[in-house]
CSV table of C-alpha atoms in Angstrom, one decimal:
chain,number,residue,atom,x,y,z
A,385,UNK,CA,0.1,0.1,0.3
A,386,UNK,CA,1.3,3.5,-1.4
A,387,UNK,CA,1.5,6.1,1.2
A,388,UNK,CA,-1.1,8.9,1.3
A,389,UNK,CA,0.3,12.6,2.5
A,390,UNK,CA,-2.7,14.5,4.2
A,391,UNK,CA,-4.1,17.9,2.9
A,392,UNK,CA,-3.4,21.1,4.1
A,393,UNK,CA,-7.3,20.8,5.4
A,394,UNK,CA,-7.0,17.8,6.9
A,395,UNK,CA,-3.5,19.0,8.3
A,396,UNK,CA,-5.6,22.4,9.7
A,397,UNK,CA,-8.4,19.9,11.0
A,398,UNK,CA,-6.2,18.2,13.0
A,399,UNK,CA,-4.5,20.5,14.8
A,400,UNK,CA,-7.6,22.6,15.1
A,401,UNK,CA,-8.7,19.4,17.3
A,402,UNK,CA,-6.0,18.5,19.3
A,403,UNK,CA,-6.3,22.5,20.1
A,404,UNK,CA,-9.6,21.5,21.5
A,405,UNK,CA,-9.0,18.9,23.3
A,406,UNK,CA,-6.8,20.7,25.6
A,407,UNK,CA,-8.7,24.1,26.0
A,408,UNK,CA,-11.1,21.1,27.3
A,409,UNK,CA,-8.4,19.6,29.3
A,410,UNK,CA,-9.1,16.0,28.2
A,411,UNK,CA,-5.5,14.8,28.7
A,412,UNK,CA,-5.0,16.4,32.1
A,413,UNK,CA,-6.1,13.7,34.1
A,414,UNK,CA,-3.5,10.7,35.2
A,415,UNK,CA,-5.1,8.4,34.5
A,416,UNK,CA,-6.2,8.9,31.3
A,417,UNK,CA,-2.3,9.7,30.8
A,418,UNK,CA,-1.1,6.1,32.3
A,419,UNK,CA,-3.8,4.6,29.8
A,420,UNK,CA,-2.4,5.8,26.7
A,421,UNK,CA,1.1,5.7,28.0
A,422,UNK,CA,0.3,1.1,28.8
A,423,UNK,CA,-1.5,1.4,25.4
A,424,UNK,CA,2.0,2.5,23.3
A,425,UNK,CA,3.3,-0.2,25.4
A,426,UNK,CA,0.8,-2.6,23.6
A,427,UNK,CA,0.7,-1.2,20.6
A,428,UNK,CA,3.9,-1.8,20.3
A,429,UNK,CA,4.1,-5.3,21.9
A,430,UNK,CA,1.2,-6.6,20.0
A,431,UNK,CA,2.6,-5.5,16.5
A,432,UNK,CA,6.9,-6.4,16.8
A,433,UNK,CA,6.7,-8.7,14.0
A,434,UNK,CA,4.7,-5.7,11.1
A,435,UNK,CA,7.6,-3.2,12.9
A,436,UNK,CA,10.4,-5.5,12.1
A,437,UNK,CA,9.0,-5.9,8.5
A,438,UNK,CA,8.7,-2.7,8.3
A,439,UNK,CA,12.1,-1.7,9.0
A,440,UNK,CA,13.5,-4.2,7.3
A,441,UNK,CA,11.6,-3.0,3.9
A,442,UNK,CA,13.0,0.6,4.4
A,443,UNK,CA,16.4,-0.2,5.4
A,444,UNK,CA,17.1,-4.0,5.0
A,445,UNK,CA,17.2,-3.7,9.0
A,446,UNK,CA,17.6,-7.2,11.1
A,447,UNK,CA,15.5,-7.8,13.5
A,448,UNK,CA,17.7,-7.6,16.6
A,449,UNK,CA,17.9,-4.0,15.0
A,450,UNK,CA,14.8,-3.3,15.4
A,451,UNK,CA,14.3,-4.7,18.7
A,452,UNK,CA,17.0,-3.9,21.1
A,453,UNK,CA,17.6,0.4,19.5
A,454,UNK,CA,13.6,0.8,18.8
A,455,UNK,CA,10.9,-1.5,20.0
A,456,UNK,CA,12.1,-2.8,23.0
A,457,UNK,CA,12.9,0.8,24.6
A,458,UNK,CA,9.9,2.2,23.9
A,459,UNK,CA,7.3,-0.5,25.3
A,460,UNK,CA,10.0,-0.6,28.6
A,461,UNK,CA,9.7,3.5,28.7
A,462,UNK,CA,5.9,3.6,28.0
A,463,UNK,CA,5.7,1.4,31.5
A,464,UNK,CA,8.1,3.7,33.3
A,465,UNK,CA,6.1,6.3,32.7
A,466,UNK,CA,3.3,5.3,33.5
A,467,UNK,CA,4.3,4.0,36.5
A,468,UNK,CA,6.0,7.6,37.5
A,469,UNK,CA,3.2,10.1,36.6
A,470,UNK,CA,1.9,11.1,39.8
A,471,UNK,CA,6.3,11.4,41.4
A,472,UNK,CA,7.1,13.1,38.0
A,473,UNK,CA,3.3,15.8,38.0
A,474,UNK,CA,3.4,15.9,42.0
A,475,UNK,CA,4.0,20.0,42.8
A,476,UNK,CA,7.2,21.4,45.0
A,477,UNK,CA,7.3,23.1,47.5
A,478,UNK,CA,11.0,25.0,47.8
A,479,UNK,CA,12.7,25.8,50.7
A,480,UNK,CA,12.1,29.9,51.3
A,481,UNK,CA,13.4,32.1,53.7
A,482,UNK,CA,12.1,32.6,56.9
A,483,UNK,CA,10.2,35.9,56.5
A,484,UNK,CA,8.3,34.6,53.6
A,485,UNK,CA,7.6,31.5,55.6
A,486,UNK,CA,3.8,31.6,56.4
A,487,UNK,CA,3.6,32.2,52.2
A,488,UNK,CA,1.9,29.1,49.9
A,489,UNK,CA,4.8,28.8,47.1
A,490,UNK,CA,5.0,26.2,45.2
A,491,UNK,CA,6.1,24.9,41.5
A,492,UNK,CA,3.3,23.3,39.8
A,493,UNK,CA,4.8,20.8,36.4
A,494,UNK,CA,1.8,21.8,33.9
A,495,UNK,CA,1.6,21.0,29.9
A,496,UNK,CA,3.0,23.3,27.6
A,497,UNK,CA,0.0,22.5,25.1
A,498,UNK,CA,-0.2,20.8,21.6
A,499,UNK,CA,3.3,19.7,20.4
A,500,UNK,CA,4.4,18.8,17.0
A,501,UNK,CA,7.0,16.0,16.7
A,502,UNK,CA,8.8,15.7,13.2
A,503,UNK,CA,11.1,12.4,13.4
A,504,UNK,CA,13.7,11.1,10.6
A,505,UNK,CA,13.7,8.1,8.1
A,506,UNK,CA,16.9,6.6,10.1
A,507,UNK,CA,15.3,5.4,13.7
A,508,UNK,CA,12.2,6.1,12.5
A,509,UNK,CA,9.9,4.3,15.5
A,510,UNK,CA,12.6,5.2,18.8
A,511,UNK,CA,12.8,8.9,17.2
A,512,UNK,CA,9.1,10.1,17.4
A,513,UNK,CA,8.0,7.5,19.9
A,514,UNK,CA,10.3,8.5,22.5
A,515,UNK,CA,9.6,11.9,23.0
A,516,UNK,CA,6.1,10.8,22.2
A,517,UNK,CA,6.0,9.3,25.5
A,518,UNK,CA,6.9,12.6,27.9
A,519,UNK,CA,4.4,14.6,26.2
A,520,UNK,CA,1.5,11.9,26.8
A,521,UNK,CA,2.9,11.8,30.3
A,522,UNK,CA,3.3,15.6,30.6
A,523,UNK,CA,-0.5,16.0,29.6
A,524,UNK,CA,-0.1,17.5,26.3
A,525,UNK,CA,-1.7,16.3,22.3
A,526,UNK,CA,0.7,15.7,20.0
A,527,UNK,CA,0.9,15.5,15.8
A,528,UNK,CA,3.6,13.2,14.9
A,529,UNK,CA,5.1,13.6,11.5
A,530,UNK,CA,7.4,10.3,10.6
A,531,UNK,CA,10.3,10.8,7.4
A,532,UNK,CA,8.8,10.0,4.2
A,533,UNK,CA,11.9,8.2,3.1
A,534,UNK,CA,10.7,5.2,5.5
A,535,UNK,CA,7.4,4.9,3.6
A,536,UNK,CA,6.9,1.2,5.3
A,537,UNK,CA,7.6,3.0,8.6
A,538,UNK,CA,5.3,5.8,8.3
A,539,UNK,CA,2.2,3.8,6.9
A,540,UNK,CA,2.3,0.7,9.8
A,541,UNK,CA,2.6,3.8,12.3
A,542,UNK,CA,-0.2,5.8,10.4
A,543,UNK,CA,-2.3,1.8,10.7
A,544,UNK,CA,-2.1,1.3,14.2
A,545,UNK,CA,-1.8,4.9,16.5
A,546,UNK,CA,-6.0,5.1,15.6
A,547,UNK,CA,-6.0,1.3,16.8
A,548,UNK,CA,-4.4,2.1,20.4
A,549,UNK,CA,-4.2,5.7,21.0
A,550,UNK,CA,-6.7,8.2,21.4
A,551,UNK,CA,-7.4,10.2,17.8
A,552,UNK,CA,-8.6,13.1,19.7
A,553,UNK,CA,-5.6,14.0,21.0
A,554,UNK,CA,-2.5,11.7,19.1
A,555,UNK,CA,-2.7,11.3,15.4
A,556,UNK,CA,0.0,10.8,12.4
A,557,UNK,CA,0.4,13.2,9.5
A,558,UNK,CA,2.5,11.9,7.0
A,559,UNK,CA,4.3,14.1,4.0
A,560,UNK,CA,7.1,15.6,3.2
A,561,UNK,CA,8.1,19.3,2.1
A,562,UNK,CA,5.1,20.8,1.5
A,563,UNK,CA,3.3,19.4,4.5
A,564,UNK,CA,5.6,19.5,6.9
A,565,UNK,CA,5.6,23.3,5.5
A,566,UNK,CA,2.3,23.6,6.3
A,567,UNK,CA,2.7,21.6,9.9
A,568,UNK,CA,5.1,24.5,10.7
A,569,UNK,CA,3.4,27.0,9.4
A,570,UNK,CA,1.0,26.6,12.8
A,571,UNK,CA,1.0,27.6,16.1
A,572,UNK,CA,2.2,24.8,18.1
A,573,UNK,CA,3.7,24.8,22.6
A,574,UNK,CA,6.5,22.8,21.9
A,575,UNK,CA,7.9,21.1,17.9
A,576,UNK,CA,10.6,18.9,18.6
A,577,UNK,CA,13.1,17.3,15.8
A,578,UNK,CA,15.2,15.6,15.1
A,579,UNK,CA,17.1,15.3,11.5
A,580,UNK,CA,20.3,17.2,9.9
A,581,UNK,CA,21.8,20.5,10.9
A,582,UNK,CA,20.1,22.0,6.9
A,583,UNK,CA,16.6,21.1,8.1
A,584,UNK,CA,16.8,21.7,11.8
A,585,UNK,CA,17.7,25.3,11.1
A,586,UNK,CA,14.8,25.8,9.1
A,587,UNK,CA,13.0,24.0,11.5
A,588,UNK,CA,13.6,26.8,13.8
A,589,UNK,CA,13.6,29.8,12.1
A,590,UNK,CA,10.2,28.6,11.7
A,591,UNK,CA,9.3,28.3,15.1
A,592,UNK,CA,11.5,31.6,16.1
A,593,UNK,CA,8.4,33.3,14.1
A,594,UNK,CA,6.1,32.3,16.9
A,595,UNK,CA,8.2,32.0,19.5
A,596,UNK,CA,7.4,27.9,20.3
A,597,UNK,CA,9.6,26.3,22.5
A,598,UNK,CA,11.8,23.8,20.3
A,599,UNK,CA,13.7,21.0,20.9
A,600,UNK,CA,16.8,20.2,18.2
A,601,UNK,CA,18.1,17.0,18.1
A,602,UNK,CA,20.8,17.3,15.1
A,603,UNK,CA,23.9,15.0,14.1
A,604,UNK,CA,27.8,15.9,14.1
A,605,UNK,CA,30.9,14.1,13.5
A,606,UNK,CA,31.2,12.1,17.1
A,607,UNK,CA,35.2,11.6,17.1
A,608,UNK,CA,37.1,8.8,18.7
A,609,UNK,CA,40.0,8.9,20.9
A,610,UNK,CA,41.9,5.1,21.3
A,611,UNK,CA,44.2,6.0,24.3
A,612,UNK,CA,47.0,3.1,22.7
A,613,UNK,CA,48.7,1.9,25.1
A,614,UNK,CA,45.8,2.3,27.5
A,615,UNK,CA,43.7,-0.1,26.0
A,616,UNK,CA,42.4,-2.8,25.0
A,617,UNK,CA,42.7,-1.9,20.8
A,618,UNK,CA,41.1,-5.3,19.6
A,619,UNK,CA,38.1,-4.8,22.2
A,620,UNK,CA,38.0,-1.1,21.4
A,621,UNK,CA,37.6,-1.8,17.5
A,622,UNK,CA,34.8,-4.8,17.3
A,623,UNK,CA,32.5,-1.8,20.0
A,624,UNK,CA,33.5,0.5,17.5
A,625,UNK,CA,32.8,-1.3,14.6
A,626,UNK,CA,29.7,-2.0,16.0
A,627,UNK,CA,28.4,1.2,16.0
A,628,UNK,CA,29.3,1.8,13.0
A,629,UNK,CA,27.7,-1.1,11.4
A,630,UNK,CA,24.4,-0.2,13.2
A,631,UNK,CA,22.0,0.6,10.3
A,632,UNK,CA,25.2,1.0,8.2
A,633,UNK,CA,26.3,4.0,10.4
A,634,UNK,CA,22.9,6.0,9.4
A,635,UNK,CA,22.9,6.7,13.0
A,636,UNK,CA,23.3,10.8,14.8
A,637,UNK,CA,26.0,9.2,17.5
A,638,UNK,CA,27.9,7.2,14.8
A,639,UNK,CA,31.5,7.4,15.8
A,640,UNK,CA,32.9,9.6,12.7
A,641,UNK,CA,36.2,9.8,12.7
A,642,UNK,CA,39.1,8.2,14.8
A,643,UNK,CA,42.0,9.4,16.1
A,644,UNK,CA,44.9,6.7,17.1
A,645,UNK,CA,48.3,8.1,18.0
A,646,UNK,CA,50.5,7.5,14.4
A,647,UNK,CA,52.6,4.6,15.6
A,648,UNK,CA,49.6,2.6,17.0
A,649,UNK,CA,47.6,2.9,13.4
A,650,UNK,CA,48.5,0.1,11.6
A,651,UNK,CA,47.2,-2.3,14.7
A,652,UNK,CA,43.9,-0.1,14.6
A,653,UNK,CA,43.9,-1.3,11.1
A,654,UNK,CA,44.2,-5.0,11.8
A,655,UNK,CA,42.2,-4.6,15.2
A,656,UNK,CA,39.7,-3.5,12.6
A,657,UNK,CA,40.1,-6.5,10.1
A,658,UNK,CA,40.2,-9.0,12.7
A,659,UNK,CA,36.3,-7.4,14.0
A,660,UNK,CA,35.3,-7.8,10.8
A,661,UNK,CA,36.1,-11.6,9.7
A,662,UNK,CA,34.0,-11.9,13.6
A,663,UNK,CA,31.2,-10.4,12.2
A,664,UNK,CA,30.6,-11.1,8.8
A,665,UNK,CA,32.9,-14.3,7.8
A,666,UNK,CA,31.0,-15.4,5.2
A,667,UNK,CA,32.2,-15.4,1.2
A,668,UNK,CA,31.0,-11.4,0.6
A,669,UNK,CA,31.7,-10.3,4.0
A,670,UNK,CA,28.9,-8.0,5.1
A,671,UNK,CA,27.5,-7.8,1.3
A,672,UNK,CA,27.1,-11.4,1.5
A,673,UNK,CA,23.5,-12.5,1.7
A,674,UNK,CA,23.8,-14.6,4.7
A,675,UNK,CA,24.5,-11.2,7.2
A,676,UNK,CA,21.5,-9.5,7.0
A,677,UNK,CA,23.8,-6.1,6.8
A,678,UNK,CA,21.5,-3.0,6.4
A,679,UNK,CA,21.1,-1.1,3.6
A,680,UNK,CA,22.3,2.7,2.2
A,681,UNK,CA,18.7,4.7,2.6
A,682,UNK,CA,18.2,6.3,-1.1
A,683,UNK,CA,20.4,5.7,-4.3
A,684,UNK,CA,21.3,8.9,-3.9
A,685,UNK,CA,23.1,8.5,-0.1
A,686,UNK,CA,24.9,6.0,-1.2
A,687,UNK,CA,26.2,8.3,-4.7
A,688,UNK,CA,27.6,10.4,-2.3
A,689,UNK,CA,29.0,8.0,0.5
A,690,UNK,CA,31.0,6.8,-2.3
A,691,UNK,CA,31.9,10.2,-3.8
A,692,UNK,CA,34.0,10.7,-0.4
A,693,UNK,CA,35.6,6.9,-1.3
A,694,UNK,CA,36.9,8.6,-5.0
A,695,UNK,CA,37.5,12.2,-3.0
A,696,UNK,CA,39.5,11.0,-0.5
A,697,UNK,CA,43.1,11.2,-0.4
A,698,UNK,CA,43.4,8.6,2.9
A,699,UNK,CA,44.8,4.7,2.0
A,700,UNK,CA,40.9,2.0,1.7
A,701,UNK,CA,42.7,-0.7,3.6
A,702,UNK,CA,39.6,-2.4,4.0
A,703,UNK,CA,36.3,-2.7,2.2
A,704,UNK,CA,35.6,-0.5,0.1
A,705,UNK,CA,33.1,-3.0,-1.9
A,706,UNK,CA,29.3,-1.5,-3.1
A,707,UNK,CA,26.1,-3.3,-4.7
A,708,UNK,CA,23.7,-2.3,-6.8
A,709,UNK,CA,22.6,1.2,-5.2
A,710,UNK,CA,22.3,0.9,-1.5
A,711,UNK,CA,24.6,-1.4,-0.8
A,712,UNK,CA,28.7,-0.4,1.2
A,713,UNK,CA,30.4,-2.5,2.7
A,714,UNK,CA,32.2,-1.5,6.0
A,715,UNK,CA,35.2,0.5,4.7
A,716,UNK,CA,38.6,1.7,6.9
A,717,UNK,CA,40.7,4.0,5.7
A,718,UNK,CA,44.0,5.1,7.2
A,719,UNK,CA,46.2,8.1,7.0
A,720,UNK,CA,43.0,10.8,6.6
A,721,UNK,CA,44.3,14.3,7.2
A,722,UNK,CA,42.3,16.9,9.1
A,723,UNK,CA,41.6,18.8,5.2
A,724,UNK,CA,40.6,15.1,3.5
A,725,UNK,CA,37.1,14.8,1.6
A,726,UNK,CA,36.5,12.6,4.9
A,727,UNK,CA,36.4,15.2,7.4
A,728,UNK,CA,34.3,17.8,6.3
A,729,UNK,CA,30.4,16.9,7.2
A,730,UNK,CA,29.3,13.8,9.4
A,731,UNK,CA,30.0,11.1,7.2
A,732,UNK,CA,26.3,9.5,8.0
A,733,UNK,CA,27.8,5.9,6.9
A,734,UNK,CA,29.4,3.3,7.4
A,735,UNK,CA,33.0,5.3,6.1
A,736,UNK,CA,35.7,4.7,9.3
A,737,UNK,CA,38.0,7.4,8.9
A,738,UNK,CA,41.7,7.1,10.7
A,739,UNK,CA,43.8,10.4,12.0
A,740,UNK,CA,46.9,9.4,12.9
A,741,UNK,CA,48.5,12.1,15.7
A,742,UNK,CA,51.0,12.7,18.2
A,743,UNK,CA,49.6,12.6,20.8
A,744,UNK,CA,47.0,13.0,23.7
A,745,UNK,CA,46.9,16.9,23.4
A,746,UNK,CA,46.9,16.9,19.6
A,747,UNK,CA,43.2,15.0,19.8
A,748,UNK,CA,41.7,17.6,21.5
A,749,UNK,CA,42.6,20.2,20.2
A,750,UNK,CA,41.4,18.5,17.2
A,751,UNK,CA,37.9,18.1,18.4
A,752,UNK,CA,37.6,21.3,20.0
A,753,UNK,CA,38.3,23.1,16.4
A,754,UNK,CA,35.8,21.6,15.0
A,755,UNK,CA,31.7,22.4,15.8
A,756,UNK,CA,30.7,20.6,19.1
A,757,UNK,CA,29.3,16.5,18.6
A,758,UNK,CA,26.9,15.1,19.9
A,759,UNK,CA,29.1,12.4,21.8
A,760,UNK,CA,33.1,11.6,22.2
A,761,UNK,CA,33.7,8.5,22.7
A,762,UNK,CA,36.9,7.4,24.1
A,763,UNK,CA,38.9,4.3,24.6
A,764,UNK,CA,41.2,4.1,28.0
A,765,UNK,CA,41.8,3.0,31.8
A,766,UNK,CA,43.4,6.1,32.0
A,767,UNK,CA,41.5,8.3,34.6
A,768,UNK,CA,44.6,11.5,33.6
A,769,UNK,CA,42.8,10.8,30.0
A,770,UNK,CA,39.1,10.6,31.5
A,771,UNK,CA,39.5,13.8,33.8
A,772,UNK,CA,41.3,15.4,31.0
A,773,UNK,CA,38.8,14.8,28.5
A,774,UNK,CA,36.1,16.1,30.7
A,775,UNK,CA,37.9,19.0,32.0
A,776,UNK,CA,38.8,20.5,27.5
A,777,UNK,CA,36.2,19.0,25.6
A,778,UNK,CA,32.5,19.9,24.9
A,779,UNK,CA,30.3,17.6,23.7
A,780,UNK,CA,26.7,16.2,24.5
A,781,UNK,CA,27.6,12.8,26.0
A,782,UNK,CA,31.3,11.2,27.0
A,783,UNK,CA,31.2,7.8,26.5
A,784,UNK,CA,34.1,6.1,27.6
A,785,UNK,CA,34.7,2.3,26.2
A,786,UNK,CA,32.0,1.7,24.1
A,787,UNK,CA,30.0,3.2,21.3
A,788,UNK,CA,26.0,4.1,21.2
A,789,UNK,CA,26.1,2.6,24.9
A,790,UNK,CA,24.2,6.3,26.2
A,791,UNK,CA,21.4,5.3,24.4
A,792,UNK,CA,20.1,3.1,26.6
A,793,UNK,CA,20.7,5.2,30.2
A,794,UNK,CA,17.3,6.3,30.1
A,795,UNK,CA,18.1,7.6,33.8
A,796,UNK,CA,20.8,10.1,32.2
A,797,UNK,CA,19.1,13.3,29.3
A,798,UNK,CA,20.2,12.8,25.9
A,799,UNK,CA,21.2,15.7,23.6
A,800,UNK,CA,23.7,18.3,22.2
A,801,UNK,CA,25.1,21.4,22.0
A,802,UNK,CA,25.6,24.1,20.1
A,803,UNK,CA,25.6,22.4,16.3
A,804,UNK,CA,24.6,19.0,17.7
A,805,UNK,CA,21.0,20.6,18.6
A,806,UNK,CA,19.6,21.8,22.1
A,807,UNK,CA,17.2,20.5,24.8
A,808,UNK,CA,17.1,16.5,25.9
A,809,UNK,CA,15.0,13.5,26.3
A,810,UNK,CA,14.4,10.1,27.2
A,811,UNK,CA,13.2,8.5,30.4
A,812,UNK,CA,12.7,11.6,32.4
A,813,UNK,CA,13.5,14.1,30.2
A,814,UNK,CA,11.4,13.4,28.2
A,815,UNK,CA,8.4,14.2,30.6
A,816,UNK,CA,11.2,17.6,31.5
A,817,UNK,CA,10.9,18.3,27.6
A,818,UNK,CA,7.1,18.7,26.7
A,819,UNK,CA,6.1,20.4,30.9
A,820,UNK,CA,6.2,24.1,32.2
A,821,UNK,CA,7.8,24.5,35.7
A,822,UNK,CA,4.6,26.9,36.7
A,823,UNK,CA,5.4,29.5,40.4
A,824,UNK,CA,2.2,29.4,42.2
A,825,UNK,CA,2.3,32.0,45.1
A,826,UNK,CA,-0.8,33.5,47.5
A,827,UNK,CA,0.8,36.0,50.3
A,828,UNK,CA,-2.0,36.2,52.8
A,829,UNK,CA,-3.7,38.8,54.7
A,830,UNK,CA,-2.3,38.1,57.9
A,831,UNK,CA,1.0,38.7,56.2
A,832,UNK,CA,-0.1,42.6,56.0
A,833,UNK,CA,2.1,44.2,58.6
A,834,UNK,CA,5.3,43.4,57.7
A,835,UNK,CA,4.2,44.1,54.2
A,836,UNK,CA,2.4,47.1,54.5
A,837,UNK,CA,5.5,48.7,55.4
A,838,UNK,CA,6.5,48.9,51.9
A,839,UNK,CA,3.6,51.1,50.9
A,840,UNK,CA,4.3,55.2,50.5
A,841,UNK,CA,4.5,57.5,51.7
A,842,UNK,CA,7.5,56.2,52.1
A,843,UNK,CA,9.6,56.6,56.0
A,844,UNK,CA,13.2,56.1,57.5
A,845,UNK,CA,11.1,53.3,60.0
A,846,UNK,CA,10.3,51.4,57.1
A,847,UNK,CA,13.3,51.6,55.3
A,848,UNK,CA,14.8,50.4,58.5
A,849,UNK,CA,12.8,47.4,59.1
A,850,UNK,CA,13.2,46.6,55.5
A,851,UNK,CA,16.0,44.4,54.1
A,852,UNK,CA,19.0,46.5,53.5
A,853,UNK,CA,22.3,46.4,51.4
A,854,UNK,CA,24.3,47.2,54.5
A,855,UNK,CA,22.1,44.4,56.8
A,856,UNK,CA,23.1,41.7,54.1
A,857,UNK,CA,25.9,40.0,55.7
A,858,UNK,CA,28.7,39.0,52.9
A,859,UNK,CA,30.7,35.5,53.5
A,860,UNK,CA,34.4,35.4,53.7
A,861,UNK,CA,36.1,34.6,50.6
């Protein structure tokens, strides 16, 4: 079945209905939110086979690469959110100064309003469902716009949403550029976008017109530093290659380039070759039909990656084989210079660029001279190296001795900084994204004897009684 795009009239009607739902406070009761969250969990549990099939049609992803990063995290996140609603939404009583102790000061957690989530094609379920779980838990109605470049997945979500969720509050809108543009012309209370930097800038400009709060989850050239001599190079290569082959490295947190001391470059290359043979022992390696290795999303993107390999001045030391218009095996390129084609932009594909360096300080300098990455990966057993990266670099996340592990820790925020995005999500941080901390103050009439000193006509007695700069005690250094 072909993917049907929404009409402009349908988009406007859906937006109006969700606004009405929010005004009527339908999504406010915690019991309503709990039911919807558990329905999300049921949606993904009941339909895991068809969800896997949809992703295989779009990206040739093995079901393990669907279940582990997308289906199971969605089910678990929905259940945890449902179980945490009372805790997350509990009003807070801040500790105030003694002279305000008779006031009622409370911080309430309230939904921002109607939200828009725009998802990418590379992980088309998790990247929309995990933010949506936060929106549901927060009490926000939401329209989800999946990527048209993963049509089977977008079609599957459009089929399942009305079967499991309240259509007056949660809708799928499918389309391409025209439909996304129509969505961005409407007034939203929060926009959550996952995708590339160029489109992210368009979304940010559209949000700015209505002063709409925005979360941008963008990509970056995420560097890897191998602290050779202070880590197991073979284990590092295995974990890096595993991260690089996930979805053919078509993910924002894929390791992009590897900084390694030049005297250990050859050992690193051999370690990658060994890991490759372990992962794909079949005659044609990763391109063998038995390997079930992911496809490149479009022929255009495939050509882009091949052009990188044509232009690089580095040495292709392993791989480089392509097949058809959507297949490229993991490829290791050594002796990559900082001005090489492979260092121009985020690769977003299964090319491993090895940049030989002289020392740790040069690695940090190279990282700091580039836009702030979404994640920095460091392979080391040295506390000094770890502390130097914590102290001297910036990134959304710093991950030691593995790749992708940060995505599995929902107790911490996931997000970027600068050109890799802003805002965060996962776990409670998804909820926090879609709520407003609303301060409430009630100053009782009984406080009037003291409060009355602030009224004109001003007197010396009032000045002496009220807080004054000279009376504030400043601690010693």
